[in-house]
Amino acid sequence: MFHKPTEADGHLFSQAVHSPELPIFGGAIVAAGIANLQGMGTKFIMCGNALQAWTFELAARGKGTQPDIDKFLRAHLLPGVTVVPAMVIAIERAQAAGIRYNKQ
């Protein structure tokens, strides 16, 4: 998943699905871009628990302090991404609102 892919990125889609490079994938990757999907109303969420776990992992590897890493990562999320406290709660609320969740 890319934020703002172009048709020139179609080869990346082909590689991901282990397919020969086909021109049609250029349009598909643009349509599946995060910015395009957000423009159609799709909401993207980030699990706060996972984000926090990553900040502790990066701090343990000497990449900075946990609070500084947390601040940096939150400041550099893609526009329109909402951090939710826990993904399981977000899924429960979505299901209660009639949105079906299928784990892949």
JSON list of N, CA and C in Angstrom, two decimals, residues 2-79:
[
{"chain": "A", "resi": 2, "resn": "PHE", "atom": "N", "xyz": [0.63, 2.12, -0.91]},
{"chain": "A", "resi": 2, "resn": "PHE", "atom": "CA", "xyz": [1.40, 3.34, -1.06]},
{"chain": "A", "resi": 2, "resn": "PHE", "atom": "C", "xyz": [0.50, 4.55, -0.83]},
{"chain": "A", "resi": 3, "resn": "HIS", "atom": "N", "xyz": [1.10, 5.66, -0.38]},
{"chain": "A", "resi": 3, "resn": "HIS", "atom": "CA", "xyz": [0.31, 6.85, -0.12]},
{"chain": "A", "resi": 3, "resn": "HIS", "atom": "C", "xyz": [-0.22, 7.46, -1.41]},
{"chain": "A", "resi": 4, "resn": "LYS", "atom": "N", "xyz": [0.68, 7.83, -2.31]},
{"chain": "A", "resi": 4, "resn": "LYS", "atom": "CA", "xyz": [0.27, 8.45, -3.58]},
{"chain": "A", "resi": 4, "resn": "LYS", "atom": "C", "xyz": [1.03, 7.80, -4.74]},
{"chain": "A", "resi": 5, "resn": "PRO", "atom": "N", "xyz": [0.69, 6.56, -5.07]},
{"chain": "A", "resi": 5, "resn": "PRO", "atom": "CA", "xyz": [1.41, 5.90, -6.17]},
{"chain": "A", "resi": 5, "resn": "PRO", "atom": "C", "xyz": [1.04, 6.50, -7.52]},
{"chain": "A", "resi": 6, "resn": "THR", "atom": "N", "xyz": [1.94, 6.32, -8.46]},
{"chain": "A", "resi": 6, "resn": "THR", "atom": "CA", "xyz": [1.68, 6.74, -9.84]},
{"chain": "A", "resi": 6, "resn": "THR", "atom": "C", "xyz": [1.60, 5.50, -10.72]},
{"chain": "A", "resi": 7, "resn": "GLU", "atom": "N", "xyz": [1.17, 5.67, -11.95]},
{"chain": "A", "resi": 7, "resn": "GLU", "atom": "CA", "xyz": [1.10, 4.52, -12.87]},
{"chain": "A", "resi": 7, "resn": "GLU", "atom": "C", "xyz": [2.48, 3.90, -13.08]},
{"chain": "A", "resi": 8, "resn": "ALA", "atom": "N", "xyz": [3.53, 4.70, -12.92]},
{"chain": "A", "resi": 8, "resn": "ALA", "atom": "CA", "xyz": [4.89, 4.18, -13.07]},
{"chain": "A", "resi": 8, "resn": "ALA", "atom": "C", "xyz": [5.24, 3.18, -11.96]},
{"chain": "A", "resi": 9, "resn": "ASP", "atom": "N", "xyz": [4.46, 3.15, -10.90]},
{"chain": "A", "resi": 9, "resn": "ASP", "atom": "CA", "xyz": [4.68, 2.21, -9.80]},
{"chain": "A", "resi": 9, "resn": "ASP", "atom": "C", "xyz": [3.98, 0.87, -10.02]},
{"chain": "A", "resi": 10, "resn": "GLY", "atom": "N", "xyz": [3.33, 0.70, -11.15]},
{"chain": "A", "resi": 10, "resn": "GLY", "atom": "CA", "xyz": [2.59, -0.53, -11.43]},
{"chain": "A", "resi": 10, "resn": "GLY", "atom": "C", "xyz": [3.44, -1.78, -11.33]},
{"chain": "A", "resi": 11, "resn": "HIS", "atom": "N", "xyz": [4.73, -1.67, -11.66]},
{"chain": "A", "resi": 11, "resn": "HIS", "atom": "CA", "xyz": [5.61, -2.84, -11.57]},
{"chain": "A", "resi": 11, "resn": "HIS", "atom": "C", "xyz": [5.72, -3.36, -10.14]},
{"chain": "A", "resi": 12, "resn": "LEU", "atom": "N", "xyz": [5.56, -2.47, -9.16]},
{"chain": "A", "resi": 12, "resn": "LEU", "atom": "CA", "xyz": [5.62, -2.89, -7.75]},
{"chain": "A", "resi": 12, "resn": "LEU", "atom": "C", "xyz": [4.43, -3.78, -7.42]},
{"chain": "A", "resi": 13, "resn": "PHE", "atom": "N", "xyz": [3.27, -3.45, -7.97]},
{"chain": "A", "resi": 13, "resn": "PHE", "atom": "CA", "xyz": [2.09, -4.29, -7.76]},
{"chain": "A", "resi": 13, "resn": "PHE", "atom": "C", "xyz": [2.31, -5.66, -8.39]},
{"chain": "A", "resi": 14, "resn": "SER", "atom": "N", "xyz": [2.86, -5.66, -9.59]},
{"chain": "A", "resi": 14, "resn": "SER", "atom": "CA", "xyz": [3.13, -6.93, -10.28]},
{"chain": "A", "resi": 14, "resn": "SER", "atom": "C", "xyz": [4.07, -7.80, -9.45]},
{"chain": "A", "resi": 15, "resn": "GLN", "atom": "N", "xyz": [5.10, -7.20, -8.89]},
{"chain": "A", "resi": 15, "resn": "GLN", "atom": "CA", "xyz": [6.04, -7.94, -8.06]},
{"chain": "A", "resi": 15, "resn": "GLN", "atom": "C", "xyz": [5.36, -8.50, -6.82]},
{"chain": "A", "resi": 16, "resn": "ALA", "atom": "N", "xyz": [4.49, -7.70, -6.21]},
{"chain": "A", "resi": 16, "resn": "ALA", "atom": "CA", "xyz": [3.83, -8.12, -4.97]},
{"chain": "A", "resi": 16, "resn": "ALA", "atom": "C", "xyz": [2.93, -9.33, -5.18]},
{"chain": "A", "resi": 17, "resn": "VAL", "atom": "N", "xyz": [2.30, -9.42, -6.34]},
{"chain": "A", "resi": 17, "resn": "VAL", "atom": "CA", "xyz": [1.38, -10.54, -6.61]},
{"chain": "A", "resi": 17, "resn": "VAL", "atom": "C", "xyz": [2.04, -11.61, -7.48]},
{"chain": "A", "resi": 18, "resn": "HIS", "atom": "N", "xyz": [3.36, -11.50, -7.66]},
{"chain": "A", "resi": 18, "resn": "HIS", "atom": "CA", "xyz": [4.13, -12.49, -8.43]},
{"chain": "A", "resi": 18, "resn": "HIS", "atom": "C", "xyz": [3.53, -12.71, -9.81]},
{"chain": "A", "resi": 19, "resn": "SER", "atom": "N", "xyz": [3.34, -11.61, -10.51]},
{"chain": "A", "resi": 19, "resn": "SER", "atom": "CA", "xyz": [2.73, -11.65, -11.83]},
{"chain": "A", "resi": 19, "resn": "SER", "atom": "C", "xyz": [3.64, -10.95, -12.83]},
{"chain": "A", "resi": 20, "resn": "PRO", "atom": "N", "xyz": [3.54, -11.30, -14.08]},
{"chain": "A", "resi": 20, "resn": "PRO", "atom": "CA", "xyz": [4.27, -10.53, -15.09]},
{"chain": "A", "resi": 20, "resn": "PRO", "atom": "C", "xyz": [3.79, -9.08, -15.07]},
{"chain": "A", "resi": 21, "resn": "GLU", "atom": "N", "xyz": [4.64, -8.18, -15.47]},
{"chain": "A", "resi": 21, "resn": "GLU", "atom": "CA", "xyz": [4.26, -6.78, -15.48]},
{"chain": "A", "resi": 21, "resn": "GLU", "atom": "C", "xyz": [3.21, -6.54, -16.57]},
{"chain": "A", "resi": 22, "resn": "LEU", "atom": "N", "xyz": [2.05, -6.06, -16.16]},
{"chain": "A", "resi": 22, "resn": "LEU", "atom": "CA", "xyz": [0.95, -5.78, -17.07]},
{"chain": "A", "resi": 22, "resn": "LEU", "atom": "C", "xyz": [0.57, -4.31, -16.95]},
{"chain": "A", "resi": 23, "resn": "PRO", "atom": "N", "xyz": [0.37, -3.60, -18.05]},
{"chain": "A", "resi": 23, "resn": "PRO", "atom": "CA", "xyz": [0.04, -2.18, -17.99]},
{"chain": "A", "resi": 23, "resn": "PRO", "atom": "C", "xyz": [-1.19, -1.87, -17.14]},
{"chain": "A", "resi": 24, "resn": "ILE", "atom": "N", "xyz": [-2.14, -2.78, -17.07]},
{"chain": "A", "resi": 24, "resn": "ILE", "atom": "CA", "xyz": [-3.35, -2.52, -16.30]},
{"chain": "A", "resi": 24, "resn": "ILE", "atom": "C", "xyz": [-3.06, -2.31, -14.81]},
{"chain": "A", "resi": 25, "resn": "PHE", "atom": "N", "xyz": [-1.96, -2.89, -14.31]},
{"chain": "A", "resi": 25, "resn": "PHE", "atom": "CA", "xyz": [-1.63, -2.73, -12.90]},
{"chain": "A", "resi": 25, "resn": "PHE", "atom": "C", "xyz": [-1.26, -1.29, -12.56]},
{"chain": "A", "resi": 26, "resn": "GLY", "atom": "N", "xyz": [-0.81, -0.51, -13.55]},
{"chain": "A", "resi": 26, "resn": "GLY", "atom": "CA", "xyz": [-0.50, 0.90, -13.29]},
{"chain": "A", "resi": 26, "resn": "GLY", "atom": "C", "xyz": [-1.72, 1.64, -12.78]},
{"chain": "A", "resi": 27, "resn": "GLY", "atom": "N", "xyz": [-2.86, 1.44, -13.43]},
{"chain": "A", "resi": 27, "resn": "GLY", "atom": "CA", "xyz": [-4.08, 2.08, -12.97]},
{"chain": "A", "resi": 27, "resn": "GLY", "atom": "C", "xyz": [-4.59, 1.51, -11.66]},
{"chain": "A", "resi": 28, "resn": "ALA", "atom": "N", "xyz": [-4.38, 0.21, -11.47]},
{"chain": "A", "resi": 28, "resn": "ALA", "atom": "CA", "xyz": [-4.85, -0.43, -10.23]},
{"chain": "A", "resi": 28, "resn": "ALA", "atom": "C", "xyz": [-4.10, 0.10, -9.02]},
{"chain": "A", "resi": 29, "resn": "ILE", "atom": "N", "xyz": [-2.80, 0.32, -9.17]},
{"chain": "A", "resi": 29, "resn": "ILE", "atom": "CA", "xyz": [-2.04, 0.78, -8.01]},
{"chain": "A", "resi": 29, "resn": "ILE", "atom": "C", "xyz": [-2.41, 2.22, -7.65]},
{"chain": "A", "resi": 30, "resn": "VAL", "atom": "N", "xyz": [-2.74, 3.03, -8.65]},
{"chain": "A", "resi": 30, "resn": "VAL", "atom": "CA", "xyz": [-3.18, 4.39, -8.38]},
{"chain": "A", "resi": 30, "resn": "VAL", "atom": "C", "xyz": [-4.52, 4.35, -7.64]},
{"chain": "A", "resi": 31, "resn": "ALA", "atom": "N", "xyz": [-5.43, 3.52, -8.10]},
{"chain": "A", "resi": 31, "resn": "ALA", "atom": "CA", "xyz": [-6.75, 3.42, -7.47]},
{"chain": "A", "resi": 31, "resn": "ALA", "atom": "C", "xyz": [-6.66, 2.91, -6.04]},
{"chain": "A", "resi": 32, "resn": "ALA", "atom": "N", "xyz": [-5.67, 2.05, -5.76]},
{"chain": "A", "resi": 32, "resn": "ALA", "atom": "CA", "xyz": [-5.52, 1.47, -4.43]},
{"chain": "A", "resi": 32, "resn": "ALA", "atom": "C", "xyz": [-4.64, 2.31, -3.51]},
{"chain": "A", "resi": 33, "resn": "GLY", "atom": "N", "xyz": [-4.19, 3.46, -3.97]},
{"chain": "A", "resi": 33, "resn": "GLY", "atom": "CA", "xyz": [-3.35, 4.32, -3.14]},
{"chain": "A", "resi": 33, "resn": "GLY", "atom": "C", "xyz": [-4.12, 4.87, -1.94]},
{"chain": "A", "resi": 34, "resn": "ILE", "atom": "N", "xyz": [-3.43, 5.06, -0.85]},
{"chain": "A", "resi": 34, "resn": "ILE", "atom": "CA", "xyz": [-4.06, 5.54, 0.38]},
{"chain": "A", "resi": 34, "resn": "ILE", "atom": "C", "xyz": [-4.77, 6.87, 0.15]},
{"chain": "A", "resi": 35, "resn": "ALA", "atom": "N", "xyz": [-4.10, 7.83, -0.48]},
{"chain": "A", "resi": 35, "resn": "ALA", "atom": "CA", "xyz": [-4.71, 9.14, -0.70]},
{"chain": "A", "resi": 35, "resn": "ALA", "atom": "C", "xyz": [-5.99, 9.02, -1.53]},
{"chain": "A", "resi": 36, "resn": "ASN", "atom": "N", "xyz": [-5.98, 8.18, -2.56]},
{"chain": "A", "resi": 36, "resn": "ASN", "atom": "CA", "xyz": [-7.17, 7.98, -3.39]},
{"chain": "A", "resi": 36, "resn": "ASN", "atom": "C", "xyz": [-8.30, 7.36, -2.57]},
{"chain": "A", "resi": 37, "resn": "LEU", "atom": "N", "xyz": [-7.97, 6.34, -1.80]},
{"chain": "A", "resi": 37, "resn": "LEU", "atom": "CA", "xyz": [-9.00, 5.68, -0.98]},
{"chain": "A", "resi": 37, "resn": "LEU", "atom": "C", "xyz": [-9.56, 6.63, 0.07]},
{"chain": "A", "resi": 38, "resn": "GLN", "atom": "N", "xyz": [-8.70, 7.47, 0.67]},
{"chain": "A", "resi": 38, "resn": "GLN", "atom": "CA", "xyz": [-9.19, 8.46, 1.62]},
{"chain": "A", "resi": 38, "resn": "GLN", "atom": "C", "xyz": [-10.15, 9.43, 0.94]},
{"chain": "A", "resi": 39, "resn": "GLY", "atom": "N", "xyz": [-9.85, 9.77, -0.31]},
{"chain": "A", "resi": 39, "resn": "GLY", "atom": "CA", "xyz": [-10.73, 10.67, -1.06]},
{"chain": "A", "resi": 39, "resn": "GLY", "atom": "C", "xyz": [-12.11, 10.08, -1.30]},
{"chain": "A", "resi": 40, "resn": "MET", "atom": "N", "xyz": [-12.19, 8.75, -1.24]},
{"chain": "A", "resi": 40, "resn": "MET", "atom": "CA", "xyz": [-13.48, 8.07, -1.41]},
{"chain": "A", "resi": 40, "resn": "MET", "atom": "C", "xyz": [-14.14, 7.77, -0.07]},
{"chain": "A", "resi": 41, "resn": "GLY", "atom": "N", "xyz": [-13.51, 8.23, 1.03]},
{"chain": "A", "resi": 41, "resn": "GLY", "atom": "CA", "xyz": [-14.12, 8.07, 2.34]},
{"chain": "A", "resi": 41, "resn": "GLY", "atom": "C", "xyz": [-13.53, 6.99, 3.22]},
{"chain": "A", "resi": 42, "resn": "THR", "atom": "N", "xyz": [-12.52, 6.28, 2.75]},
{"chain": "A", "resi": 42, "resn": "THR", "atom": "CA", "xyz": [-11.90, 5.23, 3.56]},
{"chain": "A", "resi": 42, "resn": "THR", "atom": "C", "xyz": [-11.16, 5.86, 4.73]},
{"chain": "A", "resi": 43, "resn": "LYS", "atom": "N", "xyz": [-11.31, 5.26, 5.90]},
{"chain": "A", "resi": 43, "resn": "LYS", "atom": "CA", "xyz": [-10.61, 5.71, 7.10]},
{"chain": "A", "resi": 43, "resn": "LYS", "atom": "C", "xyz": [-9.47, 4.75, 7.41]},
{"chain": "A", "resi": 44, "resn": "PHE", "atom": "N", "xyz": [-8.31, 5.28, 7.71]},
{"chain": "A", "resi": 44, "resn": "PHE", "atom": "CA", "xyz": [-7.16, 4.47, 8.09]},
{"chain": "A", "resi": 44, "resn": "PHE", "atom": "C", "xyz": [-6.85, 4.73, 9.55]},
{"chain": "A", "resi": 45, "resn": "ILE", "atom": "N", "xyz": [-6.67, 3.63, 10.29]},
{"chain": "A", "resi": 45, "resn": "ILE", "atom": "CA", "xyz": [-6.39, 3.76, 11.72]},
{"chain": "A", "resi": 45, "resn": "ILE", "atom": "C", "xyz": [-5.10, 3.03, 12.06]},
{"chain": "A", "resi": 46, "resn": "MET", "atom": "N", "xyz": [-4.47, 3.50, 13.13]},
{"chain": "A", "resi": 46, "resn": "MET", "atom": "CA", "xyz": [-3.22, 2.92, 13.62]},
{"chain": "A", "resi": 46, "resn": "MET", "atom": "C", "xyz": [-3.45, 2.50, 15.06]},
{"chain": "A", "resi": 47, "resn": "CYS", "atom": "N", "xyz": [-3.07, 1.28, 15.40]},
{"chain": "A", "resi": 47, "resn": "CYS", "atom": "CA", "xyz": [-3.24, 0.77, 16.75]},
{"chain": "A", "resi": 47, "resn": "CYS", "atom": "C", "xyz": [-2.24, 1.45, 17.69]},
{"chain": "A", "resi": 48, "resn": "GLY", "atom": "N", "xyz": [-2.76, 2.13, 18.70]},
{"chain": "A", "resi": 48, "resn": "GLY", "atom": "CA", "xyz": [-1.90, 2.79, 19.68]},
{"chain": "A", "resi": 48, "resn": "GLY", "atom": "C", "xyz": [-1.04, 1.82, 20.46]},
{"chain": "A", "resi": 49, "resn": "ASN", "atom": "N", "xyz": [-1.58, 0.63, 20.75]},
{"chain": "A", "resi": 49, "resn": "ASN", "atom": "CA", "xyz": [-0.78, -0.38, 21.47]},
{"chain": "A", "resi": 49, "resn": "ASN", "atom": "C", "xyz": [0.41, -0.83, 20.63]},
{"chain": "A", "resi": 50, "resn": "ALA", "atom": "N", "xyz": [0.20, -1.07, 19.35]},
{"chain": "A", "resi": 50, "resn": "ALA", "atom": "CA", "xyz": [1.29, -1.48, 18.47]},
{"chain": "A", "resi": 50, "resn": "ALA", "atom": "C", "xyz": [2.31, -0.35, 18.32]},
{"chain": "A", "resi": 51, "resn": "LEU", "atom": "N", "xyz": [1.82, 0.87, 18.17]},
{"chain": "A", "resi": 51, "resn": "LEU", "atom": "CA", "xyz": [2.72, 2.01, 18.05]},
{"chain": "A", "resi": 51, "resn": "LEU", "atom": "C", "xyz": [3.60, 2.13, 19.30]},
{"chain": "A", "resi": 52, "resn": "GLN", "atom": "N", "xyz": [2.99, 1.99, 20.45]},
{"chain": "A", "resi": 52, "resn": "GLN", "atom": "CA", "xyz": [3.76, 2.06, 21.70]},
{"chain": "A", "resi": 52, "resn": "GLN", "atom": "C", "xyz": [4.78, 0.93, 21.79]},
{"chain": "A", "resi": 53, "resn": "ALA", "atom": "N", "xyz": [4.40, -0.26, 21.39]},
{"chain": "A", "resi": 53, "resn": "ALA", "atom": "CA", "xyz": [5.34, -1.39, 21.41]},
{"chain": "A", "resi": 53, "resn": "ALA", "atom": "C", "xyz": [6.55, -1.09, 20.52]},
{"chain": "A", "resi": 54, "resn": "TRP", "atom": "N", "xyz": [6.29, -0.51, 19.35]},
{"chain": "A", "resi": 54, "resn": "TRP", "atom": "CA", "xyz": [7.40, -0.18, 18.44]},
{"chain": "A", "resi": 54, "resn": "TRP", "atom": "C", "xyz": [8.31, 0.87, 19.06]},
{"chain": "A", "resi": 55, "resn": "THR", "atom": "N", "xyz": [7.72, 1.86, 19.77]},
{"chain": "A", "resi": 55, "resn": "THR", "atom": "CA", "xyz": [8.56, 2.89, 20.37]},
{"chain": "A", "resi": 55, "resn": "THR", "atom": "C", "xyz": [9.48, 2.29, 21.43]},
{"chain": "A", "resi": 56, "resn": "PHE", "atom": "N", "xyz": [8.97, 1.35, 22.22]},
{"chain": "A", "resi": 56, "resn": "PHE", "atom": "CA", "xyz": [9.81, 0.70, 23.23]},
{"chain": "A", "resi": 56, "resn": "PHE", "atom": "C", "xyz": [10.89, -0.16, 22.57]},
{"chain": "A", "resi": 57, "resn": "GLU", "atom": "N", "xyz": [10.53, -0.86, 21.49]},
{"chain": "A", "resi": 57, "resn": "GLU", "atom": "CA", "xyz": [11.50, -1.68, 20.76]},
{"chain": "A", "resi": 57, "resn": "GLU", "atom": "C", "xyz": [12.61, -0.82, 20.19]},
{"chain": "A", "resi": 58, "resn": "LEU", "atom": "N", "xyz": [12.25, 0.29, 19.56]},
{"chain": "A", "resi": 58, "resn": "LEU", "atom": "CA", "xyz": [13.26, 1.18, 18.98]},
{"chain": "A", "resi": 58, "resn": "LEU", "atom": "C", "xyz": [14.13, 1.81, 20.06]},
{"chain": "A", "resi": 59, "resn": "ALA", "atom": "N", "xyz": [13.53, 2.17, 21.18]},
{"chain": "A", "resi": 59, "resn": "ALA", "atom": "CA", "xyz": [14.31, 2.73, 22.29]},
{"chain": "A", "resi": 59, "resn": "ALA", "atom": "C", "xyz": [15.29, 1.69, 22.83]},
{"chain": "A", "resi": 60, "resn": "ALA", "atom": "N", "xyz": [14.84, 0.44, 22.94]},
{"chain": "A", "resi": 60, "resn": "ALA", "atom": "CA", "xyz": [15.71, -0.64, 23.43]},
{"chain": "A", "resi": 60, "resn": "ALA", "atom": "C", "xyz": [16.88, -0.88, 22.48]},
{"chain": "A", "resi": 61, "resn": "ARG", "atom": "N", "xyz": [16.70, -0.56, 21.22]},
{"chain": "A", "resi": 61, "resn": "ARG", "atom": "CA", "xyz": [17.77, -0.72, 20.23]},
{"chain": "A", "resi": 61, "resn": "ARG", "atom": "C", "xyz": [18.66, 0.52, 20.13]},
{"chain": "A", "resi": 62, "resn": "GLY", "atom": "N", "xyz": [18.43, 1.47, 21.03]},
{"chain": "A", "resi": 62, "resn": "GLY", "atom": "CA", "xyz": [19.28, 2.65, 21.08]},
{"chain": "A", "resi": 62, "resn": "GLY", "atom": "C", "xyz": [18.96, 3.72, 20.05]},
{"chain": "A", "resi": 63, "resn": "LYS", "atom": "N", "xyz": [17.73, 3.73, 19.55]},
{"chain": "A", "resi": 63, "resn": "LYS", "atom": "CA", "xyz": [17.36, 4.69, 18.51]},
{"chain": "A", "resi": 63, "resn": "LYS", "atom": "C", "xyz": [16.86, 6.02, 19.08]},
{"chain": "A", "resi": 64, "resn": "GLY", "atom": "N", "xyz": [16.87, 6.16, 20.38]},
{"chain": "A", "resi": 64, "resn": "GLY", "atom": "CA", "xyz": [16.39, 7.37, 21.03]},
{"chain": "A", "resi": 64, "resn": "GLY", "atom": "C", "xyz": [15.60, 7.00, 22.27]},
{"chain": "A", "resi": 65, "resn": "THR", "atom": "N", "xyz": [15.03, 8.02, 22.90]},
{"chain": "A", "resi": 65, "resn": "THR", "atom": "CA", "xyz": [14.21, 7.75, 24.08]},
{"chain": "A", "resi": 65, "resn": "THR", "atom": "C", "xyz": [12.80, 7.40, 23.61]},
{"chain": "A", "resi": 66, "resn": "GLN", "atom": "N", "xyz": [12.10, 6.61, 24.41]},
{"chain": "A", "resi": 66, "resn": "GLN", "atom": "CA", "xyz": [10.75, 6.20, 24.03]},
{"chain": "A", "resi": 66, "resn": "GLN", "atom": "C", "xyz": [9.84, 7.40, 23.80]},
{"chain": "A", "resi": 67, "resn": "PRO", "atom": "N", "xyz": [9.83, 8.41, 24.70]},
{"chain": "A", "resi": 67, "resn": "PRO", "atom": "CA", "xyz": [8.95, 9.55, 24.44]},
{"chain": "A", "resi": 67, "resn": "PRO", "atom": "C", "xyz": [9.30, 10.31, 23.15]},
{"chain": "A", "resi": 68, "resn": "ASP", "atom": "N", "xyz": [10.59, 10.46, 22.86]},
{"chain": "A", "resi": 68, "resn": "ASP", "atom": "CA", "xyz": [11.00, 11.16, 21.64]},
{"chain": "A", "resi": 68, "resn": "ASP", "atom": "C", "xyz": [10.60, 10.37, 20.39]},
{"chain": "A", "resi": 69, "resn": "ILE", "atom": "N", "xyz": [10.78, 9.06, 20.44]},
{"chain": "A", "resi": 69, "resn": "ILE", "atom": "CA", "xyz": [10.41, 8.21, 19.30]},
{"chain": "A", "resi": 69, "resn": "ILE", "atom": "C", "xyz": [8.90, 8.27, 19.08]},
{"chain": "A", "resi": 70, "resn": "ASP", "atom": "N", "xyz": [8.13, 8.19, 20.17]},
{"chain": "A", "resi": 70, "resn": "ASP", "atom": "CA", "xyz": [6.68, 8.26, 20.07]},
{"chain": "A", "resi": 70, "resn": "ASP", "atom": "C", "xyz": [6.25, 9.58, 19.42]},
{"chain": "A", "resi": 71, "resn": "LYS", "atom": "N", "xyz": [6.83, 10.67, 19.88]},
{"chain": "A", "resi": 71, "resn": "LYS", "atom": "CA", "xyz": [6.50, 11.99, 19.34]},
{"chain": "A", "resi": 71, "resn": "LYS", "atom": "C", "xyz": [6.84, 12.05, 17.84]},
{"chain": "A", "resi": 72, "resn": "PHE", "atom": "N", "xyz": [8.00, 11.53, 17.47]},
{"chain": "A", "resi": 72, "resn": "PHE", "atom": "CA", "xyz": [8.44, 11.55, 16.08]},
{"chain": "A", "resi": 72, "resn": "PHE", "atom": "C", "xyz": [7.50, 10.73, 15.19]},
{"chain": "A", "resi": 73, "resn": "LEU", "atom": "N", "xyz": [7.20, 9.50, 15.62]},
{"chain": "A", "resi": 73, "resn": "LEU", "atom": "CA", "xyz": [6.34, 8.64, 14.81]},
{"chain": "A", "resi": 73, "resn": "LEU", "atom": "C", "xyz": [4.94, 9.22, 14.64]},
{"chain": "A", "resi": 74, "resn": "ARG", "atom": "N", "xyz": [4.39, 9.75, 15.71]},
{"chain": "A", "resi": 74, "resn": "ARG", "atom": "CA", "xyz": [3.05, 10.35, 15.62]},
{"chain": "A", "resi": 74, "resn": "ARG", "atom": "C", "xyz": [3.05, 11.57, 14.69]},
{"chain": "A", "resi": 75, "resn": "ALA", "atom": "N", "xyz": [4.14, 12.34, 14.72]},
{"chain": "A", "resi": 75, "resn": "ALA", "atom": "CA", "xyz": [4.23, 13.53, 13.86]},
{"chain": "A", "resi": 75, "resn": "ALA", "atom": "C", "xyz": [4.40, 13.16, 12.39]},
{"chain": "A", "resi": 76, "resn": "HIS", "atom": "N", "xyz": [4.85, 11.93, 12.12]},
{"chain": "A", "resi": 76, "resn": "HIS", "atom": "CA", "xyz": [5.12, 11.54, 10.74]},
{"chain": "A", "resi": 76, "resn": "HIS", "atom": "C", "xyz": [4.15, 10.48, 10.20]},
{"chain": "A", "resi": 77, "resn": "LEU", "atom": "N", "xyz": [3.02, 10.31, 10.86]},
{"chain": "A", "resi": 77, "resn": "LEU", "atom": "CA", "xyz": [1.98, 9.45, 10.29]},
{"chain": "A", "resi": 77, "resn": "LEU", "atom": "C", "xyz": [1.46, 10.10, 9.01]},
{"chain": "A", "resi": 78, "resn": "LEU", "atom": "N", "xyz": [0.96, 9.31, 8.11]},
{"chain": "A", "resi": 78, "resn": "LEU", "atom": "CA", "xyz": [0.36, 9.87, 6.90]},
{"chain": "A", "resi": 78, "resn": "LEU", "atom": "C", "xyz": [-0.83, 10.75, 7.28]},
{"chain": "A", "resi": 79, "resn": "PRO", "atom": "N", "xyz": [-1.09, 11.79, 6.50]},
{"chain": "A", "resi": 79, "resn": "PRO", "atom": "CA", "xyz": [-2.25, 12.64, 6.79]},
{"chain": "A", "resi": 79, "resn": "PRO", "atom": "C", "xyz": [-3.53, 11.82, 6.81]}
]
